Amino acid sequence: MNRVIVVGASLAGLATARSLRAQGYDGELVVVGEEPHRPYDRPPLSKEFLAGTTDIADLTLEADGEHLGIDWRLGTRADRLENGRVHLDDGSTWTYDGLVIATGTRPRTDVVGARLDGVHLLRTVDDALALREGLRRGGRVVVVGGGYIGSEVASTARAMGCEVTLLVSGTTPLHHALGPHAVAVSDLHHRHGVEVVTRARVTGIRPSGGSLVVHLADDRQLPADRVVLGTGAVPAIAWLDGYGIELGDGVLCDPTGGTSLPGVVAVGDCSAWFDPALGRHHRKEHWTSAIDQAPVAARTLLGGEAPATAARRAPYLWSDIHGSRIQMAGHAELADTCEVETGSVADGSFVAVYRRGGHPVAVLGVNQPKHFMSVRRRLVSIPAVPSLQGATA
Amino acid sequence: MIPVCPLSALPRGEAVRVEGDVPIAVFHTEDGEVLAIDDTCTHQDASLADGWLEGCEVECPLHASRFNLHTGAVDAPPAKRPVRTHQVHIQDATVYVTLSEDEPNLPPGVSAGSVGAAP
Ligand SMILES: Cc1cc2nc3c(=O)[nH]c(=O)nc-3n(C[C@H](O)[C@H](O)[C@H](O)COP(=O)(O)OP(=O)(O)OC[C@H]3O[C@@H](n4cnc5c(N)ncnc54)[C@H](O)[C@@H]3O)c2cc1C
Ligand code: FES
């Protein structure tokens, strides 16, 4: 193996480059990234970086003095993958012995008015800087989105002194992620003065005398100085479409990151690895999944046994909302029971354990890191639980 | 030397947090070593005693940076600075720690005495 190309210069791409080197690969390593920046961390973009309490230097994902011997091609997009060649938008064409696809996701923008001035998306550090600038001016902010990013931005904007309304399509924010316990997040918003509008369907955003109006399906109109769209993301895989690699909701991979093309692996938010616990392909948008997949995908590319633990760990993610630490691990969708084991939802400090046939399959913690970890560690063996095979077919 | 606990109270694979101006985490690895580091992650206010212990490394419970218990070194961001390591002695089946004299690398917003004060 003489040349490995990594497309996507962010968390998953860098982690895989690091694993390749750690596993002894000493050939040419080219990393192509559409953004002009070296890899940086995204979670702070809706939290402390947006608030302005940390700066760009804190976001870097490379360790001090880390030298991976990478040929960086930044500000350059891969346009297509054809006949074993990667074509870049600077006109160059690259052959490879190994290819790592790590192009992440792009925010959804399918709302009328998404491109108006004062309407923000949040995926990149440049998006975050623009939004920070806007939030510093205060005023009325409408955040659209029932996921983590929506709730985090609402919480940060509120802490920065804005008047914040959060629009969610379900019955509570994070309903999809947290199920019955999502009410803990609604309470947090309520206590911190964020107005939550549930079952909201946005029909469009329109300009109105220097500011904006958000129109809802029930004819309500919400005036806003700025609007943030946190309406989810889609895998950034359009550049691969039509070139013989199997795609679904993400680049389809086997349980070790291998794609339908030889010598090509996919990692991070753009990839849907086959998950033996679920019995299907599953794309995750979690920071730690990218980290856990990297050594496995590197091993797959170099040819060898996968490291034992990594990708078999249950998925884990965290969120910070109004100063509360929310942690979730495992597959809550597999559960048939769910019980609060420690603390109480009303007090905003608890651990809830999700079980299937008596086995813990997921855990949610709010401000309970210690107890959360003790349960999280027991989730490790989920794929080994026979009753789970084909559970979600 | 600070007495921590009887060795029998710290089974293999477990950790204990020792309160103090700068809290310490003492780990008993699966291989039987007893090792001590600063308990607070250098990235944010998280307790490494609550972390995921694997071999002689502990993974931060929040954002997964891993610290080497022998050297204090961190593997990869988001944490960027090492934690201090402290000397462990076992005497009469009791675990003792001698504190390092180096300055701790506390995360932004945390100072000696204020650790764990954040929600
Ligand atoms: C605001 C925000 C907050 C978040 N908070 C959390 C959190 O609290 N906890 C958590 O677990 N996760 C969180 N996440 C998710 C986490 O950041 C992602 O899981 C992680 O960034 C995935 O890394 P990745 O490398 O797969 O993709 P990305 O980080 O999306 O990187 C993909 C890179 O590829 C580049 N690219 C795309 N197409 C091309 C192309 N054709 N050619 C070249 N380059 C290309 C993109 O420009 C981008 O730089 C958050 C994400 C955001 C945006
Ligand atoms: S708090 Fe430890 S890595 Fe973030």
Coordinates of C-alpha atoms and ligand atoms in Angstrom, one line a residue:
Chain A
M1 CA 0.0 0.0 0.0
N2 CA 1.7 3.2 -1.2
R3 CA -1.0 5.9 -1.2
V4 CA -4.0 6.4 1.0
I5 CA -6.4 9.3 0.3
V6 CA -8.7 10.5 3.0
V7 CA -11.6 12.6 1.8
G8 CA -13.0 14.8 4.6
A9 CA -10.6 16.6 6.9
S10 CA -12.5 16.5 10.2
L11 CA -12.9 14.2 13.2
A12 CA -13.4 10.9 11.4
G13 CA -10.8 11.6 8.7
L14 CA -8.1 12.7 11.1
A15 CA -8.8 9.8 13.6
T16 CA -8.5 7.3 10.7
A17 CA -5.2 8.9 9.5
R18 CA -3.9 8.7 13.1
S19 CA -4.9 5.0 13.3
L20 CA -3.3 4.2 10.0
R21 CA 0.0 5.7 11.2
A22 CA -0.4 4.0 14.6
Q23 CA -0.9 0.7 12.8
G24 CA 2.3 1.1 10.9
Y25 CA 1.3 2.5 7.6
D26 CA 4.2 4.6 6.4
G27 CA 3.2 5.4 2.8
E28 CA 1.8 8.6 1.2
L29 CA -1.2 10.0 3.1
V30 CA -3.2 12.6 1.4
V31 CA -6.1 14.4 3.3
V32 CA -8.6 16.3 1.1
G33 CA -11.0 18.8 2.9
E34 CA -13.5 21.2 1.5
E35 CA -13.2 23.6 4.3
P36 CA -10.0 25.7 4.5
H37 CA -9.4 24.7 8.1
R38 CA -7.3 22.0 9.7
P39 CA -9.5 19.5 11.5
Y40 CA -11.5 21.1 14.4
D41 CA -14.0 20.0 16.9
R42 CA -17.7 20.6 16.2
P43 CA -19.6 20.0 19.5
P44 CA -18.4 23.3 21.0
L45 CA -19.9 25.2 18.0
S46 CA -23.4 25.1 19.6
K47 CA -22.1 25.4 23.2
E48 CA -19.0 27.2 24.6
F49 CA -17.6 28.3 21.3
L50 CA -20.9 29.9 20.2
A51 CA -21.1 31.6 23.6
G52 CA -17.6 33.0 23.0
T53 CA -16.0 31.5 26.1
T54 CA -13.5 29.4 24.1
D55 CA -11.7 30.4 20.9
I56 CA -10.6 28.8 17.7
A57 CA -7.3 27.6 19.1
D58 CA -9.3 25.5 21.6
L59 CA -11.1 23.7 18.8
T60 CA -8.1 22.1 17.1
L61 CA -8.2 18.3 16.9
E62 CA -4.5 17.9 16.3
A63 CA -2.4 17.4 19.4
D64 CA 0.4 19.8 20.1
G65 CA 3.4 18.8 18.0
E66 CA 1.6 16.0 16.3
H67 CA 3.2 15.0 13.0
L68 CA 1.3 12.5 11.0
G69 CA 3.2 13.1 7.7
I70 CA 0.0 14.2 5.9
D71 CA -0.2 16.0 2.6
W72 CA -3.1 18.4 3.3
R73 CA -5.3 19.5 0.4
L74 CA -7.5 21.9 2.1
G75 CA -10.1 24.2 0.5
T76 CA -10.5 21.4 -2.1
R77 CA -13.5 19.3 -2.7
A78 CA -13.7 15.8 -4.1
D79 CA -16.2 15.9 -7.0
R80 CA -16.4 12.3 -8.0
L81 CA -15.0 8.8 -7.7
E82 CA -14.6 7.2 -11.1
N83 CA -12.8 4.1 -12.2
G84 CA -10.6 3.9 -9.1
R85 CA -9.7 7.6 -9.3
V86 CA -10.7 10.6 -7.1
H87 CA -11.3 13.8 -9.0
L88 CA -10.8 17.0 -7.1
D89 CA -12.3 20.4 -7.9
D90 CA -8.8 21.8 -8.5
G91 CA -8.8 19.7 -11.6
S92 CA -6.4 17.1 -10.3
T93 CA -7.1 13.3 -10.4
W94 CA -5.7 10.8 -7.9
T95 CA -5.2 7.1 -8.0
Y96 CA -5.1 5.3 -4.7
D97 CA -4.4 2.0 -3.0
G98 CA -6.7 2.9 -0.1
L99 CA -9.5 5.4 0.1
V100 CA -11.2 6.7 3.3
I101 CA -14.5 8.4 2.8
A102 CA -15.1 10.8 5.8
T103 CA -17.3 13.6 4.3
G104 CA -19.7 13.9 7.2
T105 CA -23.1 15.5 6.8
R106 CA -24.6 18.7 5.5
P107 CA -27.5 20.6 7.3
R108 CA -30.9 20.2 5.7
T109 CA -32.1 23.5 4.2
D110 CA -35.5 22.4 2.8
V111 CA -37.4 25.3 4.4
V112 CA -38.7 28.2 2.2
G113 CA -36.5 31.2 3.1
A114 CA -33.5 29.2 4.3
R115 CA -31.2 31.5 2.4
L116 CA -32.5 34.8 3.6
D117 CA -30.2 37.2 5.6
G118 CA -30.6 36.5 9.3
V119 CA -31.3 32.8 8.8
H120 CA -28.5 30.6 10.1
L121 CA -27.3 27.1 9.7
L122 CA -24.8 25.5 12.1
R123 CA -22.2 23.0 10.9
T124 CA -18.9 24.8 10.4
V125 CA -16.8 27.1 12.5
D126 CA -17.6 29.9 10.0
D127 CA -21.3 29.3 10.6
A128 CA -20.7 29.5 14.3
L129 CA -18.8 32.8 14.1
A130 CA -21.5 34.4 12.0
L131 CA -24.2 33.2 14.4
R132 CA -22.2 34.4 17.5
E133 CA -22.0 37.8 15.9
G134 CA -25.8 37.8 15.4
L135 CA -26.6 36.6 18.9
R136 CA -24.4 39.2 20.4
R137 CA -26.8 41.8 19.0
G138 CA -29.6 40.2 21.1
G139 CA -33.2 40.4 20.1
R140 CA -35.7 37.7 19.2
V141 CA -34.3 34.4 18.0
V142 CA -36.4 31.6 16.7
V143 CA -34.7 28.2 16.7
V144 CA -36.2 25.5 14.5
G145 CA -35.5 21.9 15.4
G146 CA -36.3 19.2 17.9
G147 CA -32.8 17.7 18.1
Y148 CA -29.8 18.3 20.3
I149 CA -28.4 21.1 18.2
G150 CA -31.7 23.0 18.4
S151 CA -31.9 22.7 22.2
E152 CA -28.2 23.6 22.6
V153 CA -28.4 26.7 20.4
A154 CA -31.6 27.8 22.2
S155 CA -29.8 27.4 25.6
T156 CA -26.7 29.3 24.5
A157 CA -28.7 32.1 22.8
R158 CA -30.7 32.5 26.0
A159 CA -27.6 32.7 28.1
M160 CA -26.3 35.4 25.8
G161 CA -29.4 37.4 26.6
C162 CA -31.6 36.8 23.5
E163 CA -35.3 36.2 23.7
V164 CA -35.6 32.6 22.4
T165 CA -38.4 30.6 21.0
L166 CA -37.7 26.9 20.1
L167 CA -40.0 25.3 17.5
V168 CA -40.2 21.5 17.6
S169 CA -42.4 19.2 15.5
G170 CA -43.1 16.6 18.3
T171 CA -44.5 16.9 21.7
T172 CA -41.2 17.9 23.4
P173 CA -37.7 18.8 22.3
L174 CA -35.6 15.7 21.9
H175 CA -38.6 13.5 22.0
H176 CA -37.1 11.2 19.4
A177 CA -33.8 10.9 21.3
L178 CA -35.0 10.7 24.9
G179 CA -38.6 9.4 24.7
P180 CA -40.6 9.8 27.9
H181 CA -37.7 11.5 29.7
A182 CA -37.5 14.3 27.2
V183 CA -39.8 16.2 29.5
A184 CA -36.7 16.9 31.6
V185 CA -35.3 19.0 28.7
S186 CA -38.6 20.8 28.3
D187 CA -38.4 21.7 32.0
L188 CA -34.9 23.0 31.6
H189 CA -36.0 25.3 28.7
H190 CA -39.0 26.4 30.7
R191 CA -36.9 27.2 33.8
H192 CA -34.4 29.2 31.8
G193 CA -37.0 31.2 29.9
V194 CA -36.9 29.6 26.5
E195 CA -40.4 29.4 25.0
V196 CA -41.0 26.0 23.4
V197 CA -43.7 25.7 20.7
T198 CA -44.6 22.0 20.2
R199 CA -46.1 20.3 17.1
A200 CA -44.9 23.3 15.1
R201 CA -44.6 23.0 11.3
V202 CA -42.8 25.8 9.6
T203 CA -44.2 26.6 6.2
G204 CA -41.7 29.4 5.4
I205 CA -39.6 32.3 6.6
R206 CA -40.2 35.7 5.0
P207 CA -38.5 39.0 5.3
S208 CA -40.5 41.8 6.9
G209 CA -39.3 45.4 7.3
G210 CA -35.7 44.6 8.1
S211 CA -36.4 41.5 10.2
L212 CA -38.0 38.1 9.6
V213 CA -41.3 36.3 10.2
V214 CA -41.6 32.6 10.7
H215 CA -44.9 31.2 9.3
L216 CA -46.4 28.1 10.9
A217 CA -48.9 25.7 9.3
D218 CA -51.5 26.7 11.9
D219 CA -51.3 30.3 10.6
R220 CA -49.3 31.6 13.5
Q221 CA -46.6 34.1 12.6
L222 CA -43.5 34.6 14.8
P223 CA -41.5 37.7 14.4
A224 CA -37.7 37.2 14.6
D225 CA -34.5 39.1 14.3
R226 CA -32.8 35.9 13.4
V227 CA -33.7 32.3 12.8
V228 CA -31.5 29.2 13.3
L229 CA -32.3 26.1 11.4
G230 CA -31.4 22.9 13.4
T231 CA -33.6 20.7 11.2
G232 CA -31.2 17.8 10.9
A233 CA -28.5 16.8 8.5
V234 CA -28.0 14.5 5.5
P235 CA -24.9 12.5 4.7
A236 CA -22.6 14.4 2.3
I237 CA -22.4 11.7 -0.3
A238 CA -23.8 13.2 -3.4
W239 CA -20.3 13.3 -4.9
L240 CA -20.3 9.5 -4.8
D241 CA -23.7 9.0 -6.4
G242 CA -23.7 7.0 -9.6
Y243 CA -20.1 5.7 -9.4
G244 CA -20.8 2.1 -8.3
I245 CA -20.5 2.4 -4.6
E246 CA -23.5 1.2 -2.6
L247 CA -25.3 4.1 -0.9
G248 CA -28.3 4.3 1.4
D249 CA -28.7 6.6 4.3
G250 CA -25.0 7.0 4.1
V251 CA -22.2 4.9 2.5
L252 CA -23.2 1.3 3.3
C253 CA -20.5 -0.5 5.1
D254 CA -19.9 -4.0 6.7
P255 CA -19.3 -4.1 10.4
T256 CA -15.6 -3.3 9.9
G257 CA -16.1 -0.2 7.7
G258 CA -15.6 -1.9 4.3
T259 CA -17.7 -0.6 1.4
S260 CA -18.9 -2.3 -1.7
L261 CA -15.7 -1.2 -3.5
P262 CA -12.4 -2.9 -2.7
G263 CA -9.8 -0.7 -0.9
V264 CA -12.5 1.8 0.1
V265 CA -13.7 2.3 3.7
A266 CA -16.1 4.9 5.1
V267 CA -16.1 6.4 8.6
G268 CA -18.0 8.9 10.8
D269 CA -21.3 10.7 10.1
C270 CA -21.4 9.9 6.4
S271 CA -21.2 6.1 6.9
A272 CA -23.8 3.5 7.8
W273 CA -22.1 0.5 9.2
F274 CA -23.9 -2.8 9.5
D275 CA -24.8 -3.0 13.2
P276 CA -25.1 -6.6 14.4
A277 CA -27.0 -5.5 17.5
L278 CA -29.7 -4.0 15.3
G279 CA -29.5 -6.4 12.4
R280 CA -29.3 -3.5 9.9
H281 CA -27.2 -0.7 8.6
H282 CA -27.2 2.2 11.0
R283 CA -25.7 5.7 10.5
K284 CA -24.8 7.6 13.7
E285 CA -24.0 11.3 14.1
H286 CA -22.0 10.9 17.3
W287 CA -18.6 12.2 18.0
T288 CA -17.5 9.0 19.8
S289 CA -18.7 6.7 17.0
A290 CA -16.2 8.3 14.6
I291 CA -13.5 7.8 17.2
D292 CA -14.4 4.2 17.8
Q293 CA -14.7 3.4 14.1
A294 CA -11.3 4.8 13.0
P295 CA -9.0 2.0 14.3
V296 CA -11.3 -0.6 12.9
A297 CA -11.6 1.0 9.4
A298 CA -7.8 1.5 9.4
R299 CA -7.3 -2.2 10.1
T300 CA -9.7 -3.1 7.4
L301 CA -7.8 -1.0 4.8
L302 CA -4.4 -2.4 5.9
G303 CA -5.8 -5.9 6.0
G304 CA -5.7 -7.6 9.4
E305 CA -7.7 -8.5 12.4
A306 CA -9.9 -5.7 13.8
P307 CA -9.0 -4.6 17.3
A308 CA -11.3 -6.4 19.8
T309 CA -13.2 -3.7 21.6
A310 CA -13.6 -0.5 19.6
A311 CA -16.6 -0.4 17.3
R312 CA -18.4 -3.0 19.4
R313 CA -19.1 -0.4 22.1
A314 CA -22.6 0.9 22.4
P315 CA -23.0 4.3 20.8
Y316 CA -22.5 7.3 23.2
L317 CA -23.3 10.9 23.0
W318 CA -23.5 13.9 25.3
S319 CA -25.1 17.3 25.3
D320 CA -25.0 20.4 27.4
I321 CA -28.3 22.3 27.8
H322 CA -28.7 25.2 30.2
G323 CA -25.7 23.9 32.2
S324 CA -27.1 20.4 32.6
R325 CA -25.0 17.5 31.4
I326 CA -27.0 15.0 29.3
Q327 CA -25.5 11.7 28.4
M328 CA -27.1 8.9 26.4
A329 CA -25.6 5.5 25.4
G330 CA -27.0 2.4 23.7
H331 CA -30.1 1.7 21.6
A332 CA -33.1 3.0 23.4
E333 CA -35.3 2.0 20.5
L334 CA -34.7 -1.7 21.4
A335 CA -36.1 -1.4 24.9
D336 CA -39.3 -2.8 26.2
T337 CA -39.0 -1.2 29.7
C338 CA -37.5 2.0 31.0
E339 CA -37.0 2.9 34.6
V340 CA -35.5 5.8 36.5
E341 CA -32.9 4.2 38.8
T342 CA -31.4 7.1 40.5
G343 CA -32.6 10.7 41.3
S344 CA -35.8 12.1 39.8
V345 CA -36.8 13.6 36.5
A346 CA -38.5 16.4 38.3
D347 CA -35.3 17.4 40.0
G348 CA -33.4 17.3 36.7
S349 CA -30.9 14.8 38.0
F350 CA -31.4 11.1 37.2
V351 CA -30.3 8.0 35.5
A352 CA -32.9 6.0 33.4
V353 CA -32.1 2.5 32.3
Y354 CA -33.7 1.0 29.2
R355 CA -34.0 -2.8 29.2
R356 CA -35.0 -5.5 26.7
G357 CA -35.9 -8.9 28.2
G358 CA -34.2 -7.7 31.4
H359 CA -30.9 -6.8 29.7
P360 CA -29.8 -3.1 29.8
V361 CA -29.7 -1.9 26.2
A362 CA -29.5 1.9 26.8
V363 CA -29.0 4.5 29.5
L364 CA -29.8 8.1 29.9
G365 CA -28.2 10.3 32.5
V366 CA -28.8 13.9 33.4
N367 CA -26.2 15.4 35.8
Q368 CA -25.2 11.9 37.0
P369 CA -21.9 11.0 35.3
K370 CA -20.8 8.4 37.8
H371 CA -23.9 6.3 37.9
F372 CA -24.3 6.8 34.1
M373 CA -20.9 5.3 33.5
S374 CA -21.5 2.3 35.7
V375 CA -24.5 1.4 33.6
R376 CA -22.9 2.4 30.3
R377 CA -20.1 -0.1 30.9
R378 CA -22.6 -2.9 31.2
L379 CA -24.1 -2.2 27.8
V380 CA -20.9 -3.4 26.1
S381 CA -22.1 -6.9 25.4
I382 CA -25.4 -6.0 23.6
P383 CA -24.6 -7.7 20.3
A384 CA -24.1 -10.9 22.4
V385 CA -27.6 -10.9 23.7
P386 CA -29.3 -13.5 21.5
S387 CA -32.8 -12.1 22.0
L388 CA -31.7 -8.9 20.2
Q389 CA -30.7 -10.5 16.9
G390 CA -33.0 -9.1 14.2
A391 CA -34.8 -7.2 16.9
T392 CA -35.8 -4.2 14.8
A393 CA -36.5 -6.0 11.5
Chain B
M1 CA 1.5 10.8 52.4
I2 CA -2.3 10.8 52.2
P3 CA -4.0 7.6 53.3
V4 CA -6.6 6.6 50.7
C5 CA -8.4 3.4 51.7
P6 CA -7.6 -0.2 52.5
L7 CA -6.5 -2.1 49.4
S8 CA -9.4 -4.5 49.9
A9 CA -11.8 -1.6 49.4
L10 CA -10.5 -1.0 45.9
P11 CA -11.1 -4.0 43.7
R12 CA -9.4 -4.5 40.4
G13 CA -11.1 -2.4 37.6
E14 CA -12.3 0.2 40.1
A15 CA -11.3 3.7 41.0
V16 CA -11.7 6.0 44.0
R17 CA -11.8 9.8 44.1
V18 CA -9.9 11.4 47.0
E19 CA -11.4 14.8 47.8
G20 CA -9.1 17.7 48.4
D21 CA -8.2 21.1 47.0
V22 CA -7.2 19.3 43.8
P23 CA -9.0 15.9 43.9
I24 CA -7.0 12.8 43.1
A25 CA -8.2 9.6 41.3
V26 CA -6.7 6.3 42.4
F27 CA -7.1 3.3 40.1
H28 CA -6.6 -0.4 40.6
T29 CA -6.0 -1.9 37.1
E30 CA -7.1 -5.3 36.0
D31 CA -3.4 -6.2 36.0
G32 CA -3.2 -5.4 39.7
E33 CA -1.3 -2.1 39.6
V34 CA -2.5 0.8 41.8
L35 CA -1.9 4.2 40.1
A36 CA -2.9 7.8 41.0
I37 CA -3.5 10.9 38.8
D38 CA -5.3 14.2 39.2
D39 CA -9.0 13.4 39.1
T40 CA -10.1 16.4 37.0
C41 CA -9.9 16.1 33.2
T42 CA -7.8 18.9 31.7
H43 CA -10.5 19.6 29.1
Q44 CA -13.5 20.3 31.2
D45 CA -14.8 19.6 34.7
A46 CA -15.2 15.8 34.6
S47 CA -14.1 13.3 37.2
L48 CA -11.6 10.7 35.7
A49 CA -12.5 8.3 38.5
D50 CA -15.8 8.0 36.7
G51 CA -14.0 7.2 33.5
W52 CA -13.7 4.0 31.5
L53 CA -10.6 2.1 32.7
E54 CA -8.9 -0.1 30.1
G55 CA -5.4 -1.5 30.8
C56 CA -3.4 1.4 32.2
E57 CA -5.4 4.0 30.5
V58 CA -8.6 5.8 31.6
E59 CA -11.0 7.3 29.1
C60 CA -12.6 10.6 30.2
P61 CA -16.3 9.9 30.9
L62 CA -17.4 13.0 28.9
H63 CA -15.5 13.3 25.6
A64 CA -13.3 10.2 25.5
S65 CA -9.8 11.6 25.6
R66 CA -7.6 8.9 27.2
F67 CA -5.0 9.5 29.9
N68 CA -2.1 7.1 30.6
L69 CA -2.0 6.3 34.3
H70 CA 1.7 5.9 34.4
T71 CA 2.7 9.1 32.6
G72 CA -0.4 11.3 32.7
A73 CA -0.1 11.8 28.9
V74 CA -3.3 12.3 26.9
D75 CA -3.8 10.4 23.6
A76 CA -5.8 12.9 21.5
P77 CA -8.0 16.0 21.9
P78 CA -10.4 17.4 23.0
A79 CA -8.1 17.2 26.1
K80 CA -4.7 18.6 25.2
R81 CA -2.7 18.7 28.4
P82 CA -1.5 15.8 30.6
V83 CA -2.7 15.2 34.1
R84 CA -0.2 15.0 37.0
T85 CA 0.7 11.6 38.3
H86 CA 1.2 10.9 42.0
Q87 CA 3.2 8.3 43.8
V88 CA 1.3 5.4 45.3
H89 CA 2.6 3.3 48.2
I90 CA 0.9 0.3 49.7
Q91 CA 1.7 -0.3 53.4
D92 CA 0.0 -2.7 55.7
A93 CA -2.6 -3.4 53.0
T94 CA -3.5 0.3 52.9
V95 CA -3.2 2.6 49.9
Y96 CA -1.3 5.9 50.4
V97 CA -0.6 8.7 47.9
T98 CA 2.3 11.2 47.8
L99 CA 1.2 14.3 45.9
S100 CA 3.2 15.6 43.0
E101 CA 4.7 19.0 43.6
D102 CA 4.0 20.1 40.0
E103 CA 1.3 22.6 39.2
P104 CA -1.9 20.9 38.2
N105 CA -3.3 21.4 34.6
L106 CA -6.9 22.3 35.6
P107 CA -9.4 23.0 32.9
P108 CA -10.6 26.5 32.1
G109 CA -12.9 27.9 34.7
V110 CA -11.7 25.5 37.4
S111 CA -9.2 26.4 40.1
A112 CA -7.8 24.5 43.1
G113 CA -10.6 24.3 45.6
S114 CA -13.4 24.9 43.1
V115 CA -13.3 21.5 41.4
G116 CA -16.6 19.8 41.1
A117 CA -18.4 23.0 42.0
A118 CA -19.9 23.4 38.5
P119 CA -23.2 21.7 38.0
Ligands
LIG1 C1 -23.0 22.2 16.2 C2 -22.8 20.8 16.4 C3 -22.8 20.2 17.7 C4 -22.5 18.9 18.0 N1 -22.5 18.4 19.2 C5 -22.3 17.1 19.5 C6 -22.3 16.6 20.8 O1 -22.5 17.4 21.8 N2 -22.0 15.3 21.0 C7 -21.8 14.5 20.0 O2 -21.6 13.3 20.2 N3 -21.7 14.9 18.7 C8 -22.0 16.2 18.4 N4 -22.0 16.7 17.1 C9 -21.7 15.7 16.1 C10 -20.2 15.6 15.8 O3 -19.6 16.8 15.6 C11 -20.1 14.7 14.5 O4 -20.5 13.4 14.8 C12 -18.6 14.7 14.0 O5 -18.2 16.0 13.6 C13 -18.5 13.7 12.8 O6 -17.3 13.8 12.2 P1 -17.1 13.5 10.7 O7 -15.6 13.7 10.5 O8 -17.7 12.2 10.4 O9 -17.9 14.6 9.9 P2 -17.8 16.2 9.8 O10 -17.2 16.7 11.1 O11 -19.1 16.7 9.3 O12 -16.6 16.4 8.7 C14 -16.8 16.2 7.4 C15 -15.8 17.1 6.6 O13 -15.8 16.7 5.2 C16 -15.8 17.8 4.4 N5 -16.4 17.4 3.1 C17 -17.7 17.1 2.8 N6 -17.8 16.8 1.5 C18 -16.5 16.8 1.0 C19 -16.0 16.6 -0.3 N7 -16.8 16.2 -1.3 N8 -14.7 16.8 -0.5 C20 -13.9 17.2 0.5 N9 -14.3 17.4 1.7 C21 -15.6 17.2 2.0 C22 -16.7 18.8 5.1 O14 -16.4 20.1 4.7 C23 -16.2 18.5 6.6 O15 -15.2 19.3 7.0 C24 -22.2 18.0 16.9 C25 -22.2 18.5 15.6 C26 -22.5 19.9 15.3 C27 -22.4 20.4 13.9
FES2 S1 -14.0 16.7 29.8 FE1 -12.5 15.2 29.5 S2 -12.3 15.1 27.4 FE2 -13.8 16.7 27.7

